[in-house]
XYZ file of C-alpha atoms in Angstrom:
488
model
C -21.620 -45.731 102.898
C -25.068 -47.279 102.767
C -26.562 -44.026 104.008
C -24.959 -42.351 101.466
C -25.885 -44.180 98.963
C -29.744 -43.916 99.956
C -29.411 -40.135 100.229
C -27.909 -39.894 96.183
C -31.101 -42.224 95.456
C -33.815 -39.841 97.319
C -31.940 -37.081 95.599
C -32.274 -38.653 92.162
C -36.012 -39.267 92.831
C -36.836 -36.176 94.021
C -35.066 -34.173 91.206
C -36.816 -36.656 88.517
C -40.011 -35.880 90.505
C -40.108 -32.203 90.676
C -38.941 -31.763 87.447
C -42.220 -33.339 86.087
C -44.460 -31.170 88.108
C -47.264 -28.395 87.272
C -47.356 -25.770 89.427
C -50.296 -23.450 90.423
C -51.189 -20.396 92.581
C -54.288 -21.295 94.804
C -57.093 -18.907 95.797
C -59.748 -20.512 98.337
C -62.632 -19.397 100.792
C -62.955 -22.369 103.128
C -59.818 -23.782 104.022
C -61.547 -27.260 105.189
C -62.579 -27.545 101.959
C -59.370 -27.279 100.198
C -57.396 -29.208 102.944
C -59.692 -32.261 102.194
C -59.369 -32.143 98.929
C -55.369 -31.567 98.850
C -55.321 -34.669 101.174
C -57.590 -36.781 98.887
C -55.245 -36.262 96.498
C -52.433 -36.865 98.289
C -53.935 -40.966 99.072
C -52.096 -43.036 96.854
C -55.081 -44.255 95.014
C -54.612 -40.300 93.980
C -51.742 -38.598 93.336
C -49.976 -39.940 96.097
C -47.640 -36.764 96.719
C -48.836 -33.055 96.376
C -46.568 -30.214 96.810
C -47.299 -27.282 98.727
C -44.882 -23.641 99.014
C -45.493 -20.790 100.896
C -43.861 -16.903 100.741
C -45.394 -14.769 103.577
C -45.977 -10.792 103.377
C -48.372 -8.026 102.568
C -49.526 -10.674 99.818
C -48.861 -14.059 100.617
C -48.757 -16.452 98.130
C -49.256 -20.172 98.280
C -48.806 -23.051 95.596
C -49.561 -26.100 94.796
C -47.628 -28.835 92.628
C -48.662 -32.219 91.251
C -47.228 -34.432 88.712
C -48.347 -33.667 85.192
C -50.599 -36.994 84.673
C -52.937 -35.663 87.244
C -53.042 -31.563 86.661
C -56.273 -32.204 84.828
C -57.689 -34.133 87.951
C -56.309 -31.274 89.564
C -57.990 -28.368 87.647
C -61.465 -30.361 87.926
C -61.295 -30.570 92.111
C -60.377 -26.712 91.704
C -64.213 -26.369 89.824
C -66.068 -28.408 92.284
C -64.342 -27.667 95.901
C -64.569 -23.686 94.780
C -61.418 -22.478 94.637
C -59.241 -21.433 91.431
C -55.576 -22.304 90.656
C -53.863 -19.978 88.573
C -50.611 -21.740 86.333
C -47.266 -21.250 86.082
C -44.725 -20.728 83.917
C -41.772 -21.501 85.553
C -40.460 -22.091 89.115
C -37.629 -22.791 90.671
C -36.543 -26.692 91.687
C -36.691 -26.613 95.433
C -34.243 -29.373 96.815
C -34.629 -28.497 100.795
C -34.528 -31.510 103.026
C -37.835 -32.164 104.332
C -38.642 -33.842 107.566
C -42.012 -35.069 109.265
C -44.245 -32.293 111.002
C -47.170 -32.042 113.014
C -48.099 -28.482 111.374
C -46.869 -26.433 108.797
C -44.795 -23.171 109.603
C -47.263 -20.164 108.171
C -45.151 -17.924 109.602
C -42.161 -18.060 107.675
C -41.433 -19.216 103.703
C -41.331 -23.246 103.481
C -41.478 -25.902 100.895
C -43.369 -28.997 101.853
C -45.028 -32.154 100.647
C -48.432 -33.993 101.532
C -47.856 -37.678 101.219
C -50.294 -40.157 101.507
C -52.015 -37.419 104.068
C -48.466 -37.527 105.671
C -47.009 -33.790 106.103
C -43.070 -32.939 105.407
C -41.365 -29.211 105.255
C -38.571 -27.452 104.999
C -36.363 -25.482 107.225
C -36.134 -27.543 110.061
C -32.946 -29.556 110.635
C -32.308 -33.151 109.260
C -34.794 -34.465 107.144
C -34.934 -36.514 103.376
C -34.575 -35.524 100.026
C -37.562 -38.021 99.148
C -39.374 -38.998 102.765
C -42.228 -41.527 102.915
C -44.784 -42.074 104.997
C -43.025 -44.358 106.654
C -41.384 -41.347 108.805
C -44.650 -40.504 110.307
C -46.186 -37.027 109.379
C -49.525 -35.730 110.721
C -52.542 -37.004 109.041
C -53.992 -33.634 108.693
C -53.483 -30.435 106.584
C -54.749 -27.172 108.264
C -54.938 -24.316 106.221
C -55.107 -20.316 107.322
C -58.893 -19.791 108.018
C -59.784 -16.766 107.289
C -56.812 -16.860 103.996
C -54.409 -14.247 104.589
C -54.268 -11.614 101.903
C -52.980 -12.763 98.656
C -54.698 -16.501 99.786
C -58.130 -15.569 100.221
C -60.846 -15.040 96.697
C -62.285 -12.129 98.574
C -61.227 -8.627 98.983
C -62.207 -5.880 101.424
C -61.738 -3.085 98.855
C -60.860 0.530 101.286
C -64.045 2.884 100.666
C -63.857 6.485 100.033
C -65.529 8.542 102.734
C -67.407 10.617 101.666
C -68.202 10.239 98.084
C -70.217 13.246 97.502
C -69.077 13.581 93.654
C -69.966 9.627 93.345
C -72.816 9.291 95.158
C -76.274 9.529 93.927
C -79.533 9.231 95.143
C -81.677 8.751 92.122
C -80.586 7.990 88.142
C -79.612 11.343 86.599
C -79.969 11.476 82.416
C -76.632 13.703 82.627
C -74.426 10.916 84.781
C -73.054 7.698 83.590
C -74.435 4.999 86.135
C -71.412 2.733 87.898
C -72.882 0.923 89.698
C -74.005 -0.316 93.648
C -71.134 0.635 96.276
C -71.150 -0.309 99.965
C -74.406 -0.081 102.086
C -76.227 -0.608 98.467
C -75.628 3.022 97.121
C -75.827 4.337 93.675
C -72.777 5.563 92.613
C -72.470 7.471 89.162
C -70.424 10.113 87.783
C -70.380 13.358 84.948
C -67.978 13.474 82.296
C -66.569 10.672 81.001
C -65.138 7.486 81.985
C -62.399 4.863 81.168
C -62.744 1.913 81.268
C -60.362 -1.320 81.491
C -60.629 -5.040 81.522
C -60.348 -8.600 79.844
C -64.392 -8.606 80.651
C -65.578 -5.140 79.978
C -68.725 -6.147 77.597
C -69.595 -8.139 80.359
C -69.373 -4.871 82.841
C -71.138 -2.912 79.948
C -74.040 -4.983 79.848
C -75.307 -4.614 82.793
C -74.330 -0.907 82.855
C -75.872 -0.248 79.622
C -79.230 -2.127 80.292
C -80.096 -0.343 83.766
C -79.354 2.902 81.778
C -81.624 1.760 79.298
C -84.121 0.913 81.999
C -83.978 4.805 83.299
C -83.158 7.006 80.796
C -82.588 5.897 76.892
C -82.444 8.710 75.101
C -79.647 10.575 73.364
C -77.687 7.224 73.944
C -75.073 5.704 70.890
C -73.533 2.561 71.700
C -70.765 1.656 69.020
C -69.660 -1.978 68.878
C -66.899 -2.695 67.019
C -66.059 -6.428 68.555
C -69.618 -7.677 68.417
C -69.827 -8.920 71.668
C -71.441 -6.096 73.418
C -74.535 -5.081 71.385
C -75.721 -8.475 70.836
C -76.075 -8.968 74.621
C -78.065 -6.135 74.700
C -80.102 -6.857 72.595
C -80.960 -10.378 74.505
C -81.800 -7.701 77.508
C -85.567 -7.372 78.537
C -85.090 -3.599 79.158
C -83.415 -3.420 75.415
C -86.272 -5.530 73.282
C -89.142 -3.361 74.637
C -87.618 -0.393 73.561
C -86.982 -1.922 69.964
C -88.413 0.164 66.802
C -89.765 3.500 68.106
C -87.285 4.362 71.044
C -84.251 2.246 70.144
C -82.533 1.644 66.662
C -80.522 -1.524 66.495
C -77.958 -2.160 63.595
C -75.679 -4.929 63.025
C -73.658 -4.963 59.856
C -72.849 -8.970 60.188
C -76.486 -9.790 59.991
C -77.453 -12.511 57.639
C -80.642 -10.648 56.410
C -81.084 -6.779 55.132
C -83.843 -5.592 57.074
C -83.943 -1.962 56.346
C -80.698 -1.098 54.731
C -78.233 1.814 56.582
C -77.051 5.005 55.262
C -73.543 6.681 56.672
C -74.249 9.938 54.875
C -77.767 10.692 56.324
C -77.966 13.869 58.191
C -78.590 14.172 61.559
C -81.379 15.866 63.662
C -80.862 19.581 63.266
C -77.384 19.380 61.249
C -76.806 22.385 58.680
C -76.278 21.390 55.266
C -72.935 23.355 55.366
C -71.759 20.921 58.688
C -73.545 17.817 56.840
C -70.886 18.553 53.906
C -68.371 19.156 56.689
C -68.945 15.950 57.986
C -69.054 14.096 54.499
C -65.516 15.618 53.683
C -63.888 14.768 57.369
C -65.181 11.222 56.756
C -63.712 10.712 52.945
C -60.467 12.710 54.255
C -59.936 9.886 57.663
C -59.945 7.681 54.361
C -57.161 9.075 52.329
C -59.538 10.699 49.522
C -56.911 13.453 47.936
C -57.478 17.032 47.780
C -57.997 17.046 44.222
C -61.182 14.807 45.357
C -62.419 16.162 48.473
C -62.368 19.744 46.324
C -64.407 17.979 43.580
C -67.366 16.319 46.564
C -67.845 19.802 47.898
C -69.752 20.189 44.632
C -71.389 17.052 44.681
C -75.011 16.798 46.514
C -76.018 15.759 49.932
C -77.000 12.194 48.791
C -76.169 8.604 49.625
C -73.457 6.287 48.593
C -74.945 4.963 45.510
C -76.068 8.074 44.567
C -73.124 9.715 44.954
C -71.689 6.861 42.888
C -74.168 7.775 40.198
C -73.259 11.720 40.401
C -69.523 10.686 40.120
C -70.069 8.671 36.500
C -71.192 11.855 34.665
C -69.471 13.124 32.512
C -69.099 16.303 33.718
C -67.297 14.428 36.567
C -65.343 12.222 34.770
C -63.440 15.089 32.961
C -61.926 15.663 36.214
C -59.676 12.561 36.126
C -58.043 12.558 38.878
C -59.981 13.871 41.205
C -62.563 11.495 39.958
C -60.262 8.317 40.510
C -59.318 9.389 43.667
C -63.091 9.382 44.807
C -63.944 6.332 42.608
C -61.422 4.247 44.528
C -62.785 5.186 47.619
C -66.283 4.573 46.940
C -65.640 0.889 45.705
C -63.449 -0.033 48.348
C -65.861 0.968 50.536
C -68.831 -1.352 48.167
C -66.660 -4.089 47.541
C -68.049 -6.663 49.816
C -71.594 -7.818 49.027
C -72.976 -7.927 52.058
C -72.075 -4.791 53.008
C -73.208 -3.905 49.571
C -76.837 -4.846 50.162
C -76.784 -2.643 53.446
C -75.928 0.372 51.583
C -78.251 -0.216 48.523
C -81.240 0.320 50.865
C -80.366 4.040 52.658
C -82.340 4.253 55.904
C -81.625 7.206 57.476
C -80.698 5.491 61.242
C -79.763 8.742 62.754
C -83.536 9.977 62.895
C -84.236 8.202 66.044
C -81.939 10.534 68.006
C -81.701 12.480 70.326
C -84.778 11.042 71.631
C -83.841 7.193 71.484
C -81.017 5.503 71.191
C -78.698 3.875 68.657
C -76.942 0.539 69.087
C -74.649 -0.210 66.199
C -72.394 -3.228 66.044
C -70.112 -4.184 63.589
C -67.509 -7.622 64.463
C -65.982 -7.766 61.045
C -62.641 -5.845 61.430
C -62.063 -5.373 57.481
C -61.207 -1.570 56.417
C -64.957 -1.054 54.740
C -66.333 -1.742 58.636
C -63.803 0.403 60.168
C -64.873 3.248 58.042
C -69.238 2.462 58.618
C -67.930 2.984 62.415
C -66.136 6.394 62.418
C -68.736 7.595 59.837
C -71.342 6.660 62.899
C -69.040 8.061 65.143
C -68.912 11.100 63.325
C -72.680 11.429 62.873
C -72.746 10.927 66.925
C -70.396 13.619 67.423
C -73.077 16.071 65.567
C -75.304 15.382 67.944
C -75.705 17.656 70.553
C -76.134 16.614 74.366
C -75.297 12.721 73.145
C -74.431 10.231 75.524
C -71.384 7.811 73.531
C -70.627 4.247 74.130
C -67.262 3.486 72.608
C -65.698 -0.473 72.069
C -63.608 -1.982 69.904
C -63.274 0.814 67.772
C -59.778 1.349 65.265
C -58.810 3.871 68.059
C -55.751 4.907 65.771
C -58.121 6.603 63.401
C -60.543 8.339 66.177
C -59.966 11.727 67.008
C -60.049 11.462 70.605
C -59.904 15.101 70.980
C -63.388 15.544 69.260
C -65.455 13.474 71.414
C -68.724 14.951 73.231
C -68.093 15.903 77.033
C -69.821 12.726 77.935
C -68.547 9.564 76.359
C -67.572 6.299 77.826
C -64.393 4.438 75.901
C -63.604 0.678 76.392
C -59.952 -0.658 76.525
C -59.031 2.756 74.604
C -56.882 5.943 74.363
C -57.278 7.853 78.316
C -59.872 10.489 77.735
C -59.403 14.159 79.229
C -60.711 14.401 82.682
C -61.963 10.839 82.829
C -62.830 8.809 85.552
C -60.563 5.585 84.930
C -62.764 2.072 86.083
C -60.854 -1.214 86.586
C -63.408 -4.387 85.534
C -62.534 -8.268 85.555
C -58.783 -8.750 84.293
C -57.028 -11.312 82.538
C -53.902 -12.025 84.856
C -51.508 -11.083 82.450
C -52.885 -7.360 82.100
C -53.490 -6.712 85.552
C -49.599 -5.896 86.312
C -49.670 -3.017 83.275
C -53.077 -1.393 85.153
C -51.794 -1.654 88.672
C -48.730 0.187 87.492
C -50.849 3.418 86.203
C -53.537 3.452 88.301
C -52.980 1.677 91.077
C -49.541 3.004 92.128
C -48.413 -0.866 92.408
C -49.584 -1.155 95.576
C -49.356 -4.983 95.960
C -52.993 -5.191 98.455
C -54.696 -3.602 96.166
C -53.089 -5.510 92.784
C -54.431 -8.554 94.546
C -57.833 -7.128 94.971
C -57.781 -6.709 91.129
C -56.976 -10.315 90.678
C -60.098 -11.007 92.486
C -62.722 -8.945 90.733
C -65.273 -11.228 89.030
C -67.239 -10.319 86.012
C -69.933 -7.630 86.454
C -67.541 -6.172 89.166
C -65.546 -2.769 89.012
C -62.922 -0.483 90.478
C -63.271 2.785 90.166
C -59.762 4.892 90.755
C -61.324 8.168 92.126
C -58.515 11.049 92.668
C -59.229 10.467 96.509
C -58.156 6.724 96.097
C -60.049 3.391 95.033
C -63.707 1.971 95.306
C -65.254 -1.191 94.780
C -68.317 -1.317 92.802
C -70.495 -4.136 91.545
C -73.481 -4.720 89.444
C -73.950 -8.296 91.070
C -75.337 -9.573 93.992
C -73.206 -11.633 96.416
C -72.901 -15.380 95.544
C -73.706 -17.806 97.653
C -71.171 -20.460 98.435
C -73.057 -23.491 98.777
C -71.764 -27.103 99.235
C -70.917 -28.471 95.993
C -72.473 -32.255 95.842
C -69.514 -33.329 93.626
C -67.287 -33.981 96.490
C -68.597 -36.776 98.413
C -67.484 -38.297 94.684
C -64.432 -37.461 95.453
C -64.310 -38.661 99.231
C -65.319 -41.977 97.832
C -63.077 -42.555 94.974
C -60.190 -41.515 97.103
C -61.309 -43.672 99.948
């Protein structure tokens, strides 16, 4: 009766236990380094219990529980031991009987807890519902060294042999760069390319500023986040290049420098395809018919000028075709900032083909929507152009029309592109492993790995790895001996 009694306790304090845990998926490098600090937290100056659970397979998968009070403590290890802990939603209460062992069972699933440094798992016979260290565990955790896949924060991407499209022995004006692959190669590509990921600025950055470095002209690099452009512009290789190679415009700046002008023609554009233009760019705004017939009479001029053109009277008898254009052209001048740009009409096109354009725009009302696809458009007039695509309204780009060599951010696949993986969010990674990864669950864990300034490129012969960083060096982090003496 008595042991019966004790067993409905344990239970109780288990279930009230577990239920008040947080959960995580661990990554490491060095399993020493982990198993020290999983024990230190285990000491009951710490934690006092930490739970562990294992699933074996083509991707094993390990986590790690501790009460709520000390996820935070947790978390903080995770920065300074070097390895990461992804969270959980939700998991499943695991009451399994544990009993006191001398080393954990990696080769089949388990549930287990680390008390006081004391070890206790599942699937063996006997055991507690709640043991103590009073039933005599081993004193030491022991990791996999080297982690198994789906433990370890490296991966050993598969490498495409040969790579003759991919490979390339010096910079070419007519490729877009990707990259270093293995045995420090170049690797770079014609035609255009796709590109995914939570941290794709980041990617671009680099990308953008060796091109820059190389070859800069006939480049456009549309920004429609603002957090790609502004990098650049921080970039060594970007500054020097500033005012007679490279043309930088950003439409959130505080100060009007030299004013911007949608309408201006480009570098060798008719004045029958500048009026094309003008009209595509008014009709991707809603302008009606009766006022796209009325601005094919109207003259190649700017938007206040055009403004001025429309207030004649000669216009004006034309009511509604008027209004129709009226509308447009004060929507568009509504906000004073934006205002002030347009007052001042710089011609920013001039600089091309022989330098390049960076244009950024973060604001995501309708007027900056429309200043992008009227750069856009002027791009696309441009012949031979090199196109940077991010953050644009891709619901309003025609992505039919783009030149043969344009690179698109976390848009609409292009024709005959070359699809590139970066740095992932983990709850996007599943929807990309699906389409271009086939699901294969080696390589979906790979993706989970990649670190900013990192890349996979999903070649029709399989997968590549390719980086723009060097390798990191894992150094001892001095925080720990903190630790080891707190936890003492």
């Amino acid at each position: 009766m008595l042991t019966k009694l004790k067993q409905h306790f344990a239970q109780k304090e288990r279930w009230r236990w577990e239920t008040a845990v947080s959960w995580y998926r661990l990554r490491y490098r060095e399993a020493a380094e982990v198993s020290r600090c999983l024990y230190l937290l285990s000491q009951a100056d710490a934690c006092g219990r930490v739970a562990l659970r294992f699933q074996p397979g083509a991707v094993a998968r390990l986590w790690v529980g501790v009460a709520n009070l000390y996820a935070p403590l947790l978390r903080q290890m995770a920065t300074d031991f070097g390895f990461t802990l992804v969270p959980l939603q939700t998991i499943a209460i695991d009451m399994q009987p544990l009993i006191a062992v001398t080393d954990l069972p990696w080769k089949r699933p388990f549930h287990a807890h680390l008390c006081h440094g004391h070890l206790f798992s599942s699937g063996v016979a006997g055991g507690s519902a709640w043991p103590t260290p009073a039933e005599k565990g081993v004193r030491l955790l022991s990791l996999p060294q080297p982690p198994p896949v789906g433990l370890g924060l490296d991966g050993t991407w598969p490498s495409l042999s040969p790579l003759a499209d991919l490979l390339a022995a010096r910079p070419e004006p007519d490729r877009w760069l990707l990259g270093w692959g293995e045995a420090e190669t170049m690797l770079s590509t014609a035609g255009n390319v796709n590109l995914y990921g939570s941290y794709a600025a980041d990617w671009l950055t680099r990308q953008l500023t060796h091109t820059l470095a190389v070859h800069h002209a006939g480049l456009v690099v549309l920004d429609g986040r603002g957090d790609l452009v502004p990098r650049l512009k921080r970039q060594a290789a970007v500054t020097r290049l500033l005012g007679r190679d490279l043309s930088y415009v950003d439409m959130d700046g505080a100060a009007v420098v030299d004013g911007f002008d949608p309408l201006a023609p480009v570098p060798g554009e008719s004045g029958a395809a500048h009026r094309a233009r003008r009209a595509r760019w008014m009709r991707q705004m809603g302008l009606h018919q009766a006022g796209l017939e009325l601005l094919e009479t109207a003259p190649l001029a700017d938007l206040n000028a055009l403004q001025k053109w429309l207030s004649a009277p000669a216009q004006q008898r034309q009511r509604v075709a008027a209004a129709s254009l009226e509308n447009i052209l004060e929507r568009l001048l509504s906000e004073r900032q934006l205002r002030q740009w347009l007052e001042w009409p710089v011609n920013r096109y001039a600089i091309l083909p022989g330098g390049t354009l960076l244009f950024t725009c973060r604001e995501q009302g309708w007027p900056q929507q429309q200043l992008l696809l009227a750069v856009l458009l002027a791009a696309c007039a441009v012949p031979d152009i090199r196109l940077v695509l991010h953050g644009l309204p891709w619901q309003q780009v025609d992505m039919g029309a783009l030149p043969a060599r344009t690179l698109v951010s976390n848009g609409p696949p292009l024709s005959d592109a070359l699809p590139l993986l970066t740095a992932c969010q983990p709850a996007h990674i599943p929807a990309l492993a699906q389409r271009y990864l086939k699901d294969d669950p080696v390589l979906t864990e790979y993706l989970h790995l990649l670190r900013p300034g990192e890349g996979v490129i999903c070649h029709a012969q399989g997968v590549t790895h390719t980086t723009w960083v060097e390798q990191a060096m894992h150094k001892p982090h001095p925080q720990k001996e903190i630790y080891a003496y707190a936890f003492r």
